[in-house]
XYZ file of C-alpha atoms in Angstrom:
768
model
C -2.627 -11.764 4.543
C -1.259 -8.280 5.095
C -2.524 -7.182 1.727
C -6.117 -8.987 2.354
C -5.819 -7.027 5.723
C -5.447 -3.798 4.080
C -7.907 -4.379 1.091
C -10.324 -4.909 3.921
C -9.902 -1.238 5.539
C -9.398 0.217 1.581
C -13.232 -1.141 0.903
C -14.529 -0.412 4.399
C -14.150 3.476 3.927
C -14.838 3.093 -0.156
C -18.476 1.693 1.258
C -18.636 5.768 2.517
C -18.301 6.776 -0.969
C -21.466 4.223 -1.961
C -24.367 5.804 -0.050
C -26.612 5.496 -3.247
C -25.905 1.998 -3.709
C -25.880 0.974 -0.197
C -29.689 2.109 -0.169
C -30.622 0.076 -3.384
C -31.967 -3.786 -3.029
C -28.358 -5.041 -4.081
C -26.986 -4.102 -0.727
C -26.624 -7.386 -0.138
C -24.082 -8.289 -2.494
C -21.453 -6.534 0.516
C -21.600 -9.737 2.262
C -19.614 -11.196 -0.721
C -16.871 -9.374 1.045
C -16.537 -11.546 3.678
C -17.688 -14.376 1.904
C -14.599 -14.150 -0.096
C -11.729 -14.281 3.161
C -13.734 -17.182 4.446
C -13.441 -19.247 1.391
C -9.635 -17.810 1.026
C -9.118 -18.920 4.874
C -10.552 -22.064 3.706
C -7.919 -22.653 1.821
C -5.403 -22.997 4.344
C -7.104 -25.993 6.316
C -5.225 -28.616 4.372
C -2.016 -26.932 5.449
C -2.792 -26.638 9.078
C -5.061 -30.004 9.498
C -2.808 -32.011 10.700
C -1.689 -29.762 13.936
C 1.875 -29.131 13.674
C 2.093 -26.937 10.048
C 1.748 -23.028 9.829
C 1.819 -20.615 7.696
C 3.964 -17.242 8.133
C 3.738 -14.044 6.358
C 6.263 -11.518 7.235
C 6.890 -8.125 6.249
C 9.259 -5.386 7.421
C 7.806 -2.351 9.168
C 10.345 -0.779 12.232
C 13.188 -3.876 12.214
C 15.325 -1.738 14.163
C 12.509 -2.012 16.816
C 11.965 -5.834 16.049
C 8.472 -4.630 15.111
C 7.073 -6.145 11.857
C 4.117 -6.796 10.059
C 4.092 -10.615 11.126
C 0.894 -12.876 10.181
C 0.700 -16.516 11.084
C -2.157 -18.821 10.344
C -2.265 -21.657 12.176
C -5.487 -24.039 13.638
C -6.281 -21.675 16.418
C -5.825 -18.510 14.659
C -7.615 -20.064 11.277
C -10.870 -21.137 13.873
C -11.481 -17.976 15.174
C -10.685 -16.239 11.445
C -13.414 -18.767 10.163
C -15.824 -17.464 12.625
C -15.055 -14.198 11.812
C -15.970 -14.371 8.332
C -17.930 -17.163 8.167
C -20.529 -15.515 10.954
C -19.645 -12.305 9.445
C -20.992 -13.013 5.717
C -23.870 -14.177 7.900
C -24.453 -10.859 9.803
C -23.591 -8.746 6.617
C -26.614 -10.607 4.602
C -28.718 -10.199 7.762
C -28.022 -6.443 8.440
C -28.677 -5.574 4.825
C -32.262 -6.467 5.703
C -32.639 -5.680 9.194
C -31.193 -1.975 8.534
C -32.638 -1.542 4.984
C -33.597 2.123 4.513
C -31.358 3.398 7.355
C -30.091 6.872 6.599
C -26.608 5.878 7.771
C -26.629 1.973 6.388
C -23.239 3.014 4.772
C -21.443 4.189 8.000
C -22.527 1.299 9.738
C -21.028 -1.257 7.113
C -17.770 0.880 7.245
C -17.710 0.371 10.771
C -18.746 -3.303 10.930
C -16.139 -4.144 8.314
C -13.373 -2.214 9.868
C -13.921 -3.952 12.757
C -13.565 -7.382 10.987
C -10.437 -6.281 9.503
C -9.095 -5.179 13.035
C -10.204 -9.169 14.249
C -8.543 -10.808 11.408
C -5.699 -8.762 12.522
C -5.726 -9.571 16.086
C -6.265 -13.485 15.717
C -3.647 -13.853 12.711
C -0.867 -11.323 13.945
C 2.633 -12.396 14.842
C 3.856 -9.615 16.767
C 2.840 -8.556 19.959
C 2.791 -4.524 18.588
C 1.196 -5.634 15.644
C -1.610 -7.368 17.862
C -1.625 -4.305 20.051
C -2.462 -2.285 17.144
C -5.176 -4.212 15.574
C -6.639 -4.536 19.383
C -6.944 -1.274 19.745
C -8.715 -1.095 16.626
C -11.312 -3.551 17.672
C -12.247 -1.291 20.590
C -12.628 1.958 18.537
C -14.351 0.260 15.906
C -16.875 -1.189 18.548
C -17.324 1.916 20.406
C -19.048 3.229 16.722
C -20.949 0.211 16.418
C -22.383 0.228 19.660
C -23.139 3.675 19.948
C -24.307 3.707 16.320
C -28.031 4.748 17.315
C -26.214 8.121 18.511
C -29.395 9.889 19.717
C -30.128 7.686 22.541
C -28.025 8.674 25.583
C -28.339 4.510 26.462
C -26.194 4.015 23.418
C -23.660 6.517 24.121
C -23.582 5.577 27.547
C -22.981 2.198 26.638
C -20.648 2.834 23.890
C -18.416 4.867 26.346
C -18.398 2.167 28.865
C -17.358 -0.141 26.604
C -14.269 1.996 25.204
C -13.232 2.990 28.583
C -13.284 -0.749 30.204
C -11.739 -2.294 26.963
C -9.783 0.548 26.361
C -7.978 0.018 29.904
C -7.142 -3.454 28.371
C -5.355 -2.132 25.887
C -2.987 -0.711 27.607
C -2.245 -3.392 29.966
C -1.428 -5.290 26.678
C 0.397 -3.078 25.445
C 2.756 -3.087 29.085
C 2.616 -6.928 28.746
C 4.077 -6.482 25.219
C 7.096 -4.233 25.834
C 8.158 -6.413 29.151
C 8.020 -9.516 27.079
C 9.627 -8.038 24.376
C 12.385 -6.758 26.667
C 13.185 -10.064 28.318
C 12.946 -12.209 25.827
C 14.560 -10.136 22.957
C 11.977 -10.418 20.587
C 8.555 -9.073 20.013
C 7.827 -12.351 17.164
C 5.097 -14.416 18.848
C 6.278 -17.843 17.487
C 9.863 -17.090 18.355
C 8.687 -16.619 22.139
C 7.722 -20.339 21.889
C 11.616 -20.715 22.318
C 11.706 -18.432 25.102
C 8.776 -19.825 27.202
C 10.902 -21.167 30.432
C 13.048 -17.769 30.023
C 9.638 -16.187 30.704
C 8.073 -18.391 33.503
C 11.761 -18.498 35.435
C 11.273 -14.190 34.855
C 11.260 -12.354 38.737
C 8.406 -10.429 36.659
C 6.528 -13.255 35.321
C 3.408 -12.494 38.025
C 3.493 -9.203 36.796
C 3.513 -9.999 32.990
C 0.853 -12.717 33.328
C -1.255 -10.261 35.698
C -1.190 -7.346 32.461
C -1.876 -10.284 30.072
C -5.089 -11.203 32.051
C -6.347 -7.989 32.715
C -6.326 -7.290 28.964
C -7.706 -10.438 28.124
C -10.446 -10.252 30.981
C -11.917 -6.806 29.967
C -12.430 -7.835 26.429
C -13.888 -10.734 27.654
C -16.402 -9.469 30.004
C -14.696 -11.490 32.612
C -16.212 -10.154 36.419
C -15.771 -7.534 37.635
C -15.333 -5.891 34.047
C -18.276 -7.843 32.888
C -20.603 -5.405 32.980
C -19.869 -3.244 29.753
C -21.548 -6.678 27.880
C -25.115 -5.846 29.069
C -24.802 -2.607 28.103
C -23.927 -3.066 24.723
C -26.660 -4.575 24.127
C -28.225 -1.026 23.040
C -26.287 -1.785 19.941
C -28.206 -2.815 16.905
C -28.663 -6.963 16.696
C -26.921 -7.175 13.773
C -23.901 -5.897 16.087
C -24.937 -8.188 19.092
C -24.715 -11.049 16.876
C -21.566 -10.254 15.646
C -19.456 -8.830 18.598
C -21.167 -10.446 21.467
C -21.024 -14.149 20.070
C -18.208 -15.042 18.128
C -15.438 -12.330 17.566
C -14.666 -9.312 19.753
C -15.744 -11.402 23.114
C -13.930 -14.015 22.245
C -10.250 -12.342 21.543
C -9.594 -12.377 25.255
C -9.801 -15.965 25.028
C -8.135 -16.033 21.949
C -5.625 -14.039 23.939
C -5.119 -16.257 26.328
C -5.054 -19.201 23.907
C -2.464 -18.295 22.132
C -0.296 -17.651 25.076
C -0.966 -20.645 27.301
C 1.648 -22.889 25.140
C 4.134 -19.833 26.266
C 2.968 -18.959 30.230
C 0.947 -21.392 30.860
C 1.719 -24.446 33.114
C 2.577 -22.429 36.183
C 0.481 -22.264 39.184
C -0.063 -18.541 39.065
C -1.722 -19.026 35.613
C -4.275 -21.614 36.609
C -5.240 -20.261 39.745
C -6.032 -16.547 38.549
C -7.972 -18.494 35.418
C -9.936 -20.807 37.582
C -10.853 -18.087 40.032
C -11.904 -15.522 37.342
C -13.307 -17.752 34.919
C -15.566 -19.655 37.828
C -16.907 -16.769 39.257
C -17.756 -15.217 35.831
C -18.944 -18.539 34.661
C -21.433 -19.160 37.525
C -22.323 -15.290 38.051
C -23.205 -14.836 34.062
C -25.426 -18.356 34.574
C -27.594 -17.125 37.648
C -28.128 -13.831 36.513
C -29.094 -14.646 32.772
C -32.543 -16.329 33.556
C -33.819 -13.374 36.181
C -33.816 -11.512 32.829
C -37.018 -10.900 30.349
C -35.533 -8.892 27.563
C -33.896 -11.662 25.566
C -30.819 -9.415 24.885
C -30.526 -9.354 28.053
C -30.670 -12.978 28.426
C -27.987 -13.677 25.982
C -25.634 -10.774 27.468
C -25.323 -12.329 30.544
C -25.053 -16.382 29.408
C -22.616 -14.771 26.723
C -20.653 -13.723 29.749
C -20.951 -17.234 31.397
C -19.802 -18.533 27.977
C -16.629 -16.667 28.408
C -16.334 -17.674 31.918
C -16.725 -21.398 30.870
C -14.006 -20.866 28.261
C -11.214 -19.165 30.766
C -12.247 -21.947 33.268
C -10.984 -24.322 30.454
C -7.923 -22.637 29.644
C -7.471 -22.263 33.711
C -7.987 -26.610 34.114
C -4.934 -26.391 31.127
C -5.432 -30.421 30.764
C -5.089 -32.441 27.583
C -8.495 -32.856 28.044
C -9.939 -28.894 29.002
C -7.966 -27.534 25.808
C -10.340 -30.023 23.407
C -13.128 -28.926 24.945
C -12.334 -25.457 25.043
C -11.825 -25.499 21.054
C -15.222 -27.588 20.608
C -17.175 -25.172 22.826
C -15.682 -22.062 21.018
C -16.956 -23.329 17.773
C -20.382 -24.860 18.820
C -21.285 -21.348 21.316
C -20.557 -19.478 18.108
C -22.725 -21.118 16.111
C -26.011 -21.427 18.777
C -24.972 -18.174 20.100
C -24.929 -15.900 17.184
C -28.562 -17.990 15.959
C -29.892 -16.513 19.014
C -28.956 -12.772 18.703
C -30.218 -12.562 15.213
C -33.557 -14.830 16.053
C -34.105 -11.775 18.588
C -33.161 -9.122 16.273
C -36.422 -10.784 13.718
C -38.726 -10.793 16.589
C -37.901 -7.213 17.914
C -38.110 -6.427 14.119
C -41.372 -7.474 13.864
C -42.801 -7.283 16.603
C -40.995 -4.015 18.300
C -40.551 -5.955 21.580
C -37.787 -8.391 23.592
C -40.240 -9.206 26.687
C -40.245 -12.905 26.909
C -43.508 -11.971 29.116
C -44.978 -10.820 25.948
C -44.381 -13.447 23.553
C -45.808 -16.839 22.983
C -47.294 -19.212 20.330
C -44.763 -17.270 17.371
C -44.222 -20.452 15.632
C -47.547 -20.018 13.701
C -45.940 -17.150 12.021
C -42.345 -17.828 11.966
C -42.467 -21.504 11.488
C -38.937 -22.066 9.675
C -37.740 -19.536 12.278
C -38.869 -21.711 15.257
C -36.990 -24.721 14.255
C -33.839 -22.634 14.074
C -34.482 -21.432 17.450
C -35.225 -25.163 18.879
C -31.972 -26.222 17.209
C -30.358 -23.667 19.207
C -31.729 -24.271 22.259
C -31.194 -28.094 22.021
C -27.395 -27.150 21.702
C -27.485 -24.722 24.015
C -28.665 -27.494 26.459
C -26.520 -30.205 24.988
C -29.133 -32.377 23.605
C -27.682 -35.224 21.612
C -27.414 -34.596 17.831
C -26.302 -31.307 18.253
C -22.808 -29.979 18.274
C -23.470 -28.319 21.557
C -24.097 -31.802 23.181
C -20.255 -32.895 22.069
C -19.110 -29.704 23.671
C -20.794 -30.314 26.931
C -19.499 -33.766 27.212
C -16.273 -32.853 26.984
C -16.755 -29.943 29.287
C -17.784 -32.095 32.024
C -14.618 -34.834 30.944
C -12.230 -31.921 31.667
C -13.382 -31.568 35.050
C -13.957 -35.318 35.937
C -10.219 -35.807 34.869
C -8.360 -33.082 36.882
C -5.482 -34.508 38.872
C -6.657 -33.448 41.948
C -9.990 -35.551 43.267
C -11.081 -33.109 45.773
C -10.750 -30.033 43.516
C -12.441 -32.237 40.842
C -15.479 -32.875 42.504
C -15.771 -28.474 43.039
C -14.708 -27.822 39.430
C -17.755 -30.832 38.081
C -20.072 -28.919 40.722
C -19.209 -25.315 39.261
C -19.729 -26.624 35.942
C -22.906 -28.612 36.544
C -24.719 -25.362 38.137
C -23.353 -23.184 35.128
C -24.765 -25.423 32.658
C -28.033 -25.983 34.229
C -28.743 -22.530 34.556
C -27.502 -22.013 30.562
C -29.858 -24.398 29.847
C -32.826 -22.617 31.357
C -32.023 -19.448 30.044
C -31.356 -21.127 26.288
C -34.856 -22.652 26.886
C -36.134 -19.164 27.522
C -34.737 -17.789 24.170
C -35.712 -20.441 21.874
C -38.823 -21.942 23.148
C -40.798 -19.731 24.956
C -41.264 -16.993 22.248
C -42.047 -20.297 19.926
C -44.526 -22.134 21.968
C -47.171 -22.309 24.136
C -50.471 -19.909 23.891
C -50.111 -15.982 22.244
C -50.400 -13.632 23.623
C -53.174 -11.151 22.906
C -51.079 -8.120 21.980
C -49.093 -10.236 19.598
C -49.189 -7.644 16.232
C -46.867 -8.932 13.029
C -45.914 -5.498 11.498
C -44.516 -7.454 8.906
C -42.719 -10.784 7.553
C -39.400 -10.862 7.926
C -37.438 -11.798 4.289
C -35.299 -14.354 3.185
C -32.080 -12.363 4.226
C -33.308 -12.273 7.858
C -34.636 -15.889 8.077
C -31.278 -17.352 6.301
C -28.582 -16.248 8.829
C -30.208 -18.381 11.730
C -31.357 -21.594 9.393
C -27.573 -21.782 8.120
C -26.440 -21.410 11.783
C -28.585 -24.467 12.852
C -28.111 -26.369 10.170
C -24.470 -26.436 10.824
C -25.456 -27.292 14.489
C -26.898 -29.972 13.056
C -24.664 -31.558 10.646
C -21.340 -31.082 13.199
C -23.609 -32.524 16.233
C -24.293 -35.732 13.684
C -20.818 -35.780 11.933
C -18.607 -34.282 14.401
C -15.564 -35.919 12.199
C -15.618 -33.218 10.173
C -14.906 -30.500 12.289
C -12.368 -32.764 14.223
C -10.407 -33.662 11.266
C -10.967 -30.536 9.578
C -10.184 -27.898 12.432
C -10.466 -28.954 15.949
C -7.228 -31.124 16.243
C -5.609 -27.917 14.446
C -6.701 -25.438 17.197
C -6.072 -28.176 19.791
C -2.808 -28.613 18.794
C -1.737 -24.792 18.652
C -2.770 -24.610 22.684
C -1.399 -27.670 23.599
C 1.747 -27.902 21.862
C 1.600 -31.507 20.184
C -0.561 -33.826 18.124
C -2.613 -35.956 20.234
C -5.444 -38.062 18.468
C -9.073 -37.691 20.625
C -11.718 -38.155 17.486
C -14.711 -36.795 18.214
C -17.890 -38.708 18.390
C -21.329 -39.039 18.799
C -21.678 -41.936 21.586
C -18.752 -42.671 24.199
C -20.974 -45.539 26.257
C -22.725 -44.515 29.395
C -20.409 -43.023 31.884
C -20.065 -40.257 34.010
C -20.308 -37.449 31.699
C -23.221 -38.538 29.854
C -25.249 -38.951 33.354
C -24.288 -35.444 34.318
C -25.432 -34.043 30.830
C -29.025 -35.751 31.739
C -29.031 -34.427 35.103
C -28.065 -30.634 33.732
C -30.794 -31.085 30.971
C -33.784 -32.294 33.275
C -32.916 -29.406 36.130
C -32.378 -26.981 33.111
C -35.556 -27.640 32.042
C -37.383 -27.502 35.551
C -35.496 -23.762 35.813
C -36.932 -22.849 32.890
C -40.545 -23.865 33.722
C -40.064 -21.760 37.079
C -38.443 -18.531 35.506
C -41.231 -18.744 32.185
C -43.986 -18.087 34.704
C -42.187 -15.455 36.909
C -43.326 -11.949 35.959
C -40.749 -10.159 37.716
C -37.462 -12.092 38.544
C -35.443 -9.176 38.506
C -36.260 -7.439 41.621
C -34.430 -10.084 43.442
C -31.096 -9.361 41.920
C -31.894 -5.672 42.100
C -31.442 -5.453 45.349
C -27.601 -5.937 45.228
C -27.282 -3.507 42.942
C -25.530 -0.839 45.207
C -22.631 -3.326 45.560
C -22.341 -4.545 41.878
C -19.430 -3.734 39.793
C -21.091 -1.479 37.251
C -21.908 1.177 40.609
C -18.758 0.673 42.244
C -16.858 1.523 39.278
C -19.655 4.349 38.471
C -18.053 5.563 42.201
C -14.830 5.551 41.064
C -15.373 7.211 37.954
C -17.239 10.257 40.019
C -14.474 10.497 42.277
C -11.885 11.174 39.248
C -14.216 13.374 37.891
C -14.710 15.523 40.888
C -10.749 15.447 41.324
C -9.963 16.079 37.941
C -12.750 18.860 38.055
C -10.809 20.726 41.492
C -7.814 20.027 39.621
C -8.968 21.853 36.521
C -10.208 24.762 38.644
C -6.845 25.163 40.660
C -4.270 24.461 37.691
C -6.599 25.979 34.881
C -8.834 28.675 36.080
C -8.646 31.005 33.234
C -5.710 33.698 34.647
C -2.572 33.822 32.455
C -1.207 34.929 36.068
C -2.059 31.582 37.750
C -0.589 29.655 34.926
C 2.632 31.837 35.183
C 2.926 31.025 38.694
C 2.278 27.263 38.418
C 4.921 27.177 36.072
C 7.754 29.342 37.628
C 7.016 27.506 40.959
C 7.573 24.473 39.183
C 10.704 25.484 38.079
C 12.166 27.245 40.743
C 11.030 24.225 43.338
C 12.929 21.676 40.619
C 15.894 23.696 39.645
C 16.620 24.788 42.734
C 16.255 21.729 44.689
C 19.183 20.282 41.826
C 21.069 23.157 42.155
C 21.130 23.288 46.155
C 21.487 19.477 46.400
C 24.260 18.439 43.395
C 25.929 21.407 42.588
C 29.092 22.898 44.583
C 27.838 26.825 45.057
C 30.707 28.976 44.537
C 30.653 32.810 44.045
C 33.878 34.645 42.537
C 33.535 38.128 42.488
C 37.266 38.709 41.057
C 36.207 37.891 37.014
C 33.518 40.372 37.295
C 33.578 43.719 34.957
C 33.513 47.152 36.728
C 30.133 48.948 36.679
C 30.470 51.541 33.996
C 28.712 55.201 34.535
C 26.290 54.274 31.566
C 25.286 51.001 32.477
C 23.757 52.072 35.865
C 21.927 54.594 34.716
C 20.279 52.330 32.086
C 19.891 49.479 35.374
C 17.976 52.595 37.494
C 15.860 53.703 34.464
C 14.933 49.932 34.257
C 14.222 49.370 38.203
C 12.074 52.770 37.965
C 10.192 51.622 35.268
C 9.682 48.270 37.179
C 8.189 50.331 39.928
C 5.723 52.036 37.553
C 4.298 49.111 36.265
C 3.914 47.544 39.434
C 2.129 50.141 41.071
C 0.158 52.234 38.324
C -3.569 51.933 37.717
C -3.120 52.975 34.098
C -3.136 49.843 31.449
C -0.785 52.457 29.196
C 1.162 53.635 31.930
C 1.963 49.736 32.748
C 2.580 49.184 29.234
C 4.710 51.832 28.613
C 7.079 50.972 31.508
C 7.400 47.649 30.656
C 8.426 48.413 27.101
C 11.453 51.135 28.728
C 12.211 48.052 30.695
C 12.510 45.799 27.175
C 14.585 48.624 25.611
C 16.722 48.927 28.843
C 17.426 45.463 28.234
C 18.069 45.992 24.855
C 20.907 48.254 25.438
C 22.808 45.921 28.008
C 22.722 43.464 25.008
C 24.416 46.153 23.215
C 26.972 47.399 25.770
C 28.008 43.569 26.229
C 28.959 43.103 22.258
C 25.577 41.873 20.877
C 24.068 44.525 18.751
C 22.241 42.045 16.294
C 20.572 40.555 19.134
C 19.917 44.312 20.748
C 18.462 44.947 17.504
C 16.317 41.807 17.275
C 14.837 42.676 20.609
C 14.479 46.204 19.981
C 11.786 45.185 17.385
C 10.294 42.631 19.298
C 9.877 44.772 22.064
C 8.297 47.844 19.772
C 6.231 45.220 18.161
C 4.597 44.032 21.226
C 3.750 47.258 22.988
C 2.156 48.465 20.005
C 0.184 45.323 20.260
C -0.721 45.794 23.425
C -2.043 49.223 23.386
C -4.165 48.320 20.262
C -5.736 45.350 22.593
C -6.681 47.760 25.292
C -9.339 49.047 23.137
C -10.951 45.826 23.341
C -10.535 45.583 26.947
C -12.960 46.709 29.851
C -11.970 49.457 32.103
C -9.133 48.906 34.731
C -10.659 46.582 37.290
C -7.988 45.750 40.521
C -8.856 42.075 40.793
C -5.894 41.198 42.830
C -6.095 41.469 46.800
C -3.123 41.208 49.594
C -2.536 38.046 49.779
C -1.923 37.604 45.832
C 0.407 40.127 45.582
C 2.058 38.706 48.852
C 2.145 35.387 46.847
C 3.419 36.969 43.319
C 6.230 38.821 45.171
C 7.259 35.867 46.593
C 7.396 33.687 44.095
C 8.953 36.586 42.054
C 11.569 37.415 43.998
C 12.307 33.547 44.492
C 12.742 32.975 40.358
C 14.943 36.351 40.459
C 17.040 35.265 43.001
C 17.164 31.689 41.631
C 18.264 32.839 37.986
C 20.571 35.446 39.798
C 22.473 32.164 41.640
C 22.612 30.476 38.352
C 23.944 33.343 36.268
C 26.934 33.569 38.935
C 27.501 29.842 38.944
C 27.775 30.090 34.957
C 30.216 32.609 35.312
C 32.428 30.314 37.171
C 31.631 27.242 35.837
C 34.517 25.931 32.917
C 32.450 26.308 29.751
C 32.632 23.528 26.991
C 32.672 25.175 23.729
C 32.992 22.283 21.766
C 29.565 22.977 20.165
C 30.309 26.788 19.953
C 33.550 25.716 17.840
C 31.449 23.050 15.331
C 28.888 25.699 14.297
C 31.859 28.512 13.974
C 33.922 25.787 11.685
C 31.120 24.627 9.733
C 28.767 27.767 9.420
C 30.076 28.897 6.298
C 31.720 25.016 4.889
C 27.877 23.150 5.274
C 25.249 26.227 4.889
C 27.363 28.809 2.879
C 26.553 31.329 5.635
C 28.732 33.880 7.752
C 26.014 35.142 10.230
C 26.354 32.395 12.983
C 23.180 33.105 14.623
C 21.275 33.233 11.331
C 22.622 30.293 9.848
C 21.652 28.122 13.260
C 18.155 29.227 13.157
C 17.743 28.576 9.175
C 19.707 25.688 8.688
C 20.711 23.781 11.196
C 17.834 24.340 13.291
C 15.252 24.785 10.370
C 12.448 22.217 11.070
C 12.544 23.522 14.464
C 12.179 27.484 13.301
C 9.578 26.243 10.652
C 7.472 24.637 13.409
C 7.878 27.796 15.305
C 6.479 29.546 12.491
C 3.542 27.226 12.128
C 2.630 27.604 15.947
C 2.593 31.141 16.011
C 0.525 31.355 12.458
C -1.912 29.225 13.867
C -1.856 30.807 17.096
C -2.220 34.315 14.594
C -5.418 32.760 13.080
C -6.699 31.871 16.441
C -6.376 35.134 17.683
C -8.196 36.332 14.174
C -11.074 33.618 14.421
C -11.865 35.065 17.826
C -11.810 38.533 16.927
C -13.734 37.648 13.619
C -16.319 35.871 16.099
C -16.708 38.953 19.024
C -17.295 40.920 15.530
C -20.042 38.586 14.174
C -21.707 38.418 17.643
C -22.040 42.208 18.220
């Protein structure tokens, strides 16, 4: 599995070198990559179909930290893997025609392939840390896909919002992984199954699941993090069909499903999922029918479907988890078809406004059939796979243990399905039936590469609706068992007799049709929900973002205002505060003058010269005088080194001070005339900081003189300098051998700084 994912990334970047090939008619062959992955994953069906077996691939990476490249194929990961590669095959084929002739098609395919590889890594990873890495790769690659039309400001903004929200979730996923790994002693997900009791009884259980839920809710667009998904519809249609129906947005659902047998079953787990999932599915379903842009309708109906999946995981019963497994597949089939059909209409007519669409079945007869099938599956009409999923959804609410709460759950599910049925009809029925609008102008007919994908999806929707046993035996039972923890036989069937679920499905279809009739004639229903825009989550998040932007601006202005003296002042004040507090709070201060040597005459002379030079440097109005005075202070310090037995250090300091003085003088030629920018307050502030720093260093020096010295390190270097490094100068050997890498990195930093200074000077010369 590692080889497969690695090759996917290699091929992704290899496409960048195939720009000429991508612009030919053979670009459709790119779809063979996801198709080959699809066939490879199909080979695991026999291994996992009984529900208990799984295939584990393990490769050591950082074994000392318990971080390995482990991958596991079980029913849950296989279902999502087949969706990723299967629908990916259709999306690649579709994109080869949809973006034909686009100058950056090779980049698009690269981004799409990276995303596919990252999603395969997410759903098959069996290690918390590698799961996080692939999780972040999906966010990064989706950023490039959503912002593919980067010349449009709305696309760039949408991509940034998506990256910001999902990136926030990534941070919490990493925190979740670290905490879980620390408590359980392992990062292996399959080993965590044996540690589930430890995690559930941990005092950090609530914190653990909150971190997990934030990661899942941000990725799967749960309220109030949902708003990035409608904005992401600015992406090209193949991106919307792939990311927002079957793959990326379901990653959060997958995450919760994966950890359900490990952390689920407690009241906190179920309550949070029921509340958030319930609010999301109701909110999304209600808003979907108020949109007139086809992608807008699909965006909010997708949000509702994702909330419904979380809601089923929150119910957490056997039938609810079973319904969730079925609905993941049913939703992926009809929603991907909806997106692809929307793209074809937009591609041919250059509009997605359903008010301007009608009667298109005469122009796209085969496409209209695929659209109707998708709409019927969304509504839960018999003989479609969506019908089976909808019956199971109602069964999960009806069989909830608390009868009072069961009524509330069924009511919420009923309301959601009614509006989802209406929105499905708006997408699948309204554009193709009725009278054709006067301004319909078909720019060109879609070719087979555009028509085939939604037709294939419609075919499988009908096939699994008529023969649901195929899905049950091959994948659904294995998916359910991976979440539930045991195998329970619940065969799928078209007919279960007349029961409450069937009656609810019938009522859903009737009321959904009424909703469709009302909203298809309502020209501008969006004005109703726009009145609540001020309290929308997106607007609230925007206010928070603006607050932090202003805060960052003010912080930058205070601490990064461009004045070197301000930077030095901040650093010194922080140092004085931190070290000073530690010194006076924890260190018993003692002053012992008996051990100090006498002040010799030549030392006094050097000291006085340094004091006079400092006075000149502070008070002069000439830069040259200030630099010369600073150089005198440096030379005085060099003499002090010589006086106290460090002639090599003194000579080094002499060379540095001389070079620094010369450089300062050379820089003078590039500076404007002397300006006195500081006022009395700034001078007083700087004086206080300087005095405080000097006093602190003096106290530290005096304390060092009376504190016992640990000679172990010095003794080690003295004993090993010749034995290990074959050198006699201890200082030189430390710099070159013992601290060789440190010295090398310092040299690199100085070289980079020198190149930067040279570049700025060169730029200034060229500018002049």
